[in-house]
PDB file of C-alpha atoms in Angstrom:
ATOM      1  CA  MET A  57     123.862  89.115  81.640  1.00  0.00           C
ATOM      2  CA  GLU A  58     126.733  91.293  82.793  1.00  0.00           C
ATOM      3  CA  ALA A  59     126.017  94.276  85.057  1.00  0.00           C
ATOM      4  CA  LYS A  60     126.531  97.669  83.461  1.00  0.00           C
ATOM      5  CA  GLN A  61     129.703  99.386  84.623  1.00  0.00           C
ATOM      6  CA  ASP A  62     128.715 102.915  83.735  1.00  0.00           C
ATOM      7  CA  SER A  63     125.378 104.683  83.574  1.00  0.00           C
ATOM      8  CA  THR A  64     126.250 106.002  80.121  1.00  0.00           C
ATOM      9  CA  GLU A  65     125.533 102.510  78.761  1.00  0.00           C
ATOM     10  CA  SER A  66     121.815 102.994  79.525  1.00  0.00           C
ATOM     11  CA  ILE A  67     121.644 106.339  77.681  1.00  0.00           C
ATOM     12  CA  PRO A  68     120.976 106.329  73.918  1.00  0.00           C
ATOM     13  CA  ALA A  69     124.038 106.697  71.694  1.00  0.00           C
ATOM     14  CA  GLY A  70     124.846 110.294  70.946  1.00  0.00           C
ATOM     15  CA  ALA A  71     123.057 111.603  74.022  1.00  0.00           C
ATOM     16  CA  GLY A  72     126.327 112.547  75.637  1.00  0.00           C
ATOM     17  CA  PHE A  73     127.882 111.940  79.023  1.00  0.00           C
ATOM     18  CA  GLU A  74     126.216 115.014  80.579  1.00  0.00           C
ATOM     19  CA  HIS A  75     122.791 113.516  79.872  1.00  0.00           C
ATOM     20  CA  ALA A  76     123.842 110.360  81.687  1.00  0.00           C
ATOM     21  CA  ARG A  77     124.889 112.392  84.714  1.00  0.00           C
ATOM     22  CA  LEU A  78     121.575 114.249  84.667  1.00  0.00           C
ATOM     23  CA  VAL A  79     119.610 111.005  84.593  1.00  0.00           C
ATOM     24  CA  ASP A  80     121.727 109.601  87.428  1.00  0.00           C
ATOM     25  CA  ASP A  81     121.170 112.765  89.495  1.00  0.00           C
ATOM     26  CA  LEU A  82     117.423 112.698  88.878  1.00  0.00           C
ATOM     27  CA  VAL A  83     117.202 109.053  89.935  1.00  0.00           C
ATOM     28  CA  ARG A  84     119.186 109.760  93.108  1.00  0.00           C
ATOM     29  CA  VAL A  85     116.909 112.687  94.006  1.00  0.00           C
ATOM     30  CA  GLU A  86     113.805 110.575  93.387  1.00  0.00           C
ATOM     31  CA  VAL A  87     115.134 107.768  95.605  1.00  0.00           C
ATOM     32  CA  ARG A  88     116.021 110.205  98.385  1.00  0.00           C
ATOM     33  CA  LEU A  89     112.613 111.882  98.244  1.00  0.00           C
ATOM     34  CA  TYR A  90     110.813 108.533  98.240  1.00  0.00           C
ATOM     35  CA  THR A  91     112.884 107.334 101.203  1.00  0.00           C
ATOM     36  CA  LEU A  92     112.256 110.546 103.149  1.00  0.00           C
ATOM     37  CA  LEU A  93     108.528 110.555 102.459  1.00  0.00           C
ATOM     38  CA  ASP A  94     108.208 106.841 103.232  1.00  0.00           C
ATOM     39  CA  ALA A  95     109.985 107.263 106.582  1.00  0.00           C
ATOM     40  CA  ARG A  96     107.859 110.289 107.486  1.00  0.00           C
ATOM     41  CA  LEU A  97     104.604 108.505 106.654  1.00  0.00           C
ATOM     42  CA  ARG A  98     105.655 105.427 108.648  1.00  0.00           C
ATOM     43  CA  ALA A  99     106.526 107.597 111.654  1.00  0.00           C
ATOM     44  CA  ASP A 100     103.351 109.686 111.468  1.00  0.00           C
ATOM     45  CA  HIS A 101     100.804 107.081 110.351  1.00  0.00           C
ATOM     46  CA  GLY A 102     102.347 103.615 110.681  1.00  0.00           C
ATOM     47  CA  HIS A 103     102.100 102.900 106.944  1.00  0.00           C
ATOM     48  CA  GLY A 104     104.686 103.334 104.205  1.00  0.00           C
ATOM     49  CA  LEU A 105     104.338 104.969 100.816  1.00  0.00           C
ATOM     50  CA  GLY A 106     103.838 101.707  98.922  1.00  0.00           C
ATOM     51  CA  ARG A 107     100.894 100.709 101.087  1.00  0.00           C
ATOM     52  CA  LEU A 108      99.372 104.176 100.844  1.00  0.00           C
ATOM     53  CA  ASP A 109      99.803 104.259  97.044  1.00  0.00           C
ATOM     54  CA  LEU A 110      97.716 101.101  96.805  1.00  0.00           C
ATOM     55  CA  LEU A 111      95.148 102.415  99.266  1.00  0.00           C
ATOM     56  CA  ARG A 112      94.887 105.675  97.325  1.00  0.00           C
ATOM     57  CA  THR A 113      94.289 103.731  94.122  1.00  0.00           C
ATOM     58  CA  VAL A 114      91.518 101.682  95.732  1.00  0.00           C
ATOM     59  CA  ALA A 115      89.956 104.832  97.195  1.00  0.00           C
ATOM     60  CA  GLU A 116      90.086 106.878  93.975  1.00  0.00           C
ATOM     61  CA  VAL A 117      89.306 104.352  91.210  1.00  0.00           C
ATOM     62  CA  PRO A 118      85.603 103.513  90.960  1.00  0.00           C
ATOM     63  CA  ASP A 119      84.961  99.744  90.965  1.00  0.00           C
ATOM     64  CA  CYS A 120      88.688  99.215  91.442  1.00  0.00           C
ATOM     65  CA  ARG A 121      90.076  95.789  90.550  1.00  0.00           C
ATOM     66  CA  VAL A 122      93.549  94.298  90.846  1.00  0.00           C
ATOM     67  CA  SER A 123      94.107  95.101  87.162  1.00  0.00           C
ATOM     68  CA  ASP A 124      93.511  98.796  87.962  1.00  0.00           C
ATOM     69  CA  VAL A 125      96.159  98.602  90.689  1.00  0.00           C
ATOM     70  CA  VAL A 126      98.561  97.011  88.182  1.00  0.00           C
ATOM     71  CA  ARG A 127      97.995  99.763  85.609  1.00  0.00           C
ATOM     72  CA  ARG A 128      98.054 102.672  88.028  1.00  0.00           C
ATOM     73  CA  LEU A 129     101.088 101.599  90.053  1.00  0.00           C
ATOM     74  CA  GLY A 130     103.054  99.956  87.246  1.00  0.00           C
ATOM     75  CA  ILE A 131     103.579  96.691  89.130  1.00  0.00           C
ATOM     76  CA  THR A 132     103.025  93.063  88.167  1.00  0.00           C
ATOM     77  CA  VAL A 133      99.769  91.201  88.690  1.00  0.00           C
ATOM     78  CA  GLY A 134     101.486  88.978  91.263  1.00  0.00           C
ATOM     79  CA  ALA A 135     102.822  91.938  93.233  1.00  0.00           C
ATOM     80  CA  ALA A 136      99.442  93.680  93.114  1.00  0.00           C
ATOM     81  CA  SER A 137      97.583  90.531  94.241  1.00  0.00           C
ATOM     82  CA  LYS A 138      99.947  89.983  97.169  1.00  0.00           C
ATOM     83  CA  ALA A 139      99.757  93.646  98.192  1.00  0.00           C
ATOM     84  CA  VAL A 140      95.956  93.582  98.036  1.00  0.00           C
ATOM     85  CA  ASP A 141      95.899  90.312 100.018  1.00  0.00           C
ATOM     86  CA  ARG A 142      97.997  91.952 102.759  1.00  0.00           C
ATOM     87  CA  GLN A 143      95.713  94.982 102.913  1.00  0.00           C
ATOM     88  CA  VAL A 144      92.630  92.747 103.018  1.00  0.00           C
ATOM     89  CA  ARG A 145      94.232  90.774 105.844  1.00  0.00           C
ATOM     90  CA  ASP A 146      94.971  94.013 107.731  1.00  0.00           C
ATOM     91  CA  GLY A 147      91.435  95.352 107.247  1.00  0.00           C
ATOM     92  CA  LEU A 148      92.436  98.291 105.024  1.00  0.00           C
ATOM     93  CA  VAL A 149      90.816  96.944 101.834  1.00  0.00           C
ATOM     94  CA  ARG A 150      87.714  94.832 101.311  1.00  0.00           C
ATOM     95  CA  ARG A 151      86.882  92.661  98.315  1.00  0.00           C
ATOM     96  CA  HIS A 152      83.354  92.187  97.082  1.00  0.00           C
ATOM     97  CA  ALA A 153      82.134  90.120  94.158  1.00  0.00           C
ATOM     98  CA  ASN A 154      81.755  91.671  90.748  1.00  0.00           C
ATOM     99  CA  PRO A 155      78.083  90.968  89.974  1.00  0.00           C
ATOM    100  CA  GLU A 156      78.772  90.881  86.217  1.00  0.00           C
ATOM    101  CA  ASP A 157      81.835  88.618  86.359  1.00  0.00           C
ATOM    102  CA  GLY A 158      82.153  86.074  89.141  1.00  0.00           C
ATOM    103  CA  ARG A 159      85.849  85.579  88.342  1.00  0.00           C
ATOM    104  CA  SER A 160      86.778  89.076  89.493  1.00  0.00           C
ATOM    105  CA  SER A 161      86.113  91.226  92.492  1.00  0.00           C
ATOM    106  CA  PHE A 162      85.973  94.915  93.275  1.00  0.00           C
ATOM    107  CA  LEU A 163      88.161  96.511  95.913  1.00  0.00           C
ATOM    108  CA  GLU A 164      87.093  99.214  98.321  1.00  0.00           C
ATOM    109  CA  PRO A 165      88.482 100.783 101.460  1.00  0.00           C
ATOM    110  CA  PRO A 166      86.246  99.805 104.388  1.00  0.00           C
ATOM    111  CA  GLY A 167      85.908 102.169 107.336  1.00  0.00           C
ATOM    112  CA  GLN A 168      89.435 101.597 108.642  1.00  0.00           C
ATOM    113  CA  GLY A 169      91.078 101.864 105.195  1.00  0.00           C
ATOM    114  CA  GLY A 170      89.054 104.939 104.280  1.00  0.00           C
ATOM    115  CA  ARG A 171      89.975 106.654 107.529  1.00  0.00           C
ATOM    116  CA  CYS A 172      93.625 105.724 107.031  1.00  0.00           C
ATOM    117  CA  TRP A 173      93.654 107.224 103.520  1.00  0.00           C
ATOM    118  CA  THR A 174      91.783 110.350 104.664  1.00  0.00           C
ATOM    119  CA  ARG A 175      94.273 110.865 107.496  1.00  0.00           C
ATOM    120  CA  CYS A 176      97.307 110.398 105.240  1.00  0.00           C
ATOM    121  CA  SER A 177      96.094 112.061 102.056  1.00  0.00           C
ATOM    122  CA  PRO A 178      97.740 115.295 100.895  1.00  0.00           C
ATOM    123  CA  ARG A 179      94.427 117.157 101.313  1.00  0.00           C
ATOM    124  CA  SER A 180      94.258 116.401 105.022  1.00  0.00           C
ATOM    125  CA  THR A 181      97.949 117.129 105.597  1.00  0.00           C
ATOM    126  CA  ALA A 182      98.064 120.398 103.645  1.00  0.00           C
ATOM    127  CA  ARG A 183      98.492 122.415 106.836  1.00  0.00           C
ATOM    128  CA  ARG A 184     101.191 120.073 108.123  1.00  0.00           C
ATOM    129  CA  PRO A 185     103.465 118.997 105.247  1.00  0.00           C
ATOM    130  CA  TRP A 186     104.604 115.371 105.010  1.00  0.00           C
ATOM    131  CA  CYS A 187     108.249 116.328 104.942  1.00  0.00           C
TER     132      CYS A 187
END
């Protein structure tokens, strides 16, 4: 498959070149904001935005499973499983057996993961903005 030369190729026909520029500008702003926020979180808390998004999902979704992470973050099952495995390894997330289905497990933030999310959450940083 050939790479697209111009962003207008990804915009529906008839939408006009100005719409393509707007979409491009919005994507650039989103990438810059994500990069800025990620760098600030890493500097302040030692964890990036991707890791904290997963931790927030585990903290906020009752009886969270990998499939909940997939749906909430819009990532693949493989990516979610690997990300969860890394957080389990680092002590930020704990798995425990689903008593109704032995093939799946629930995810929860143990003490360290819960404290990490509490420290980094927007509620606790309201008086000192992230960026």
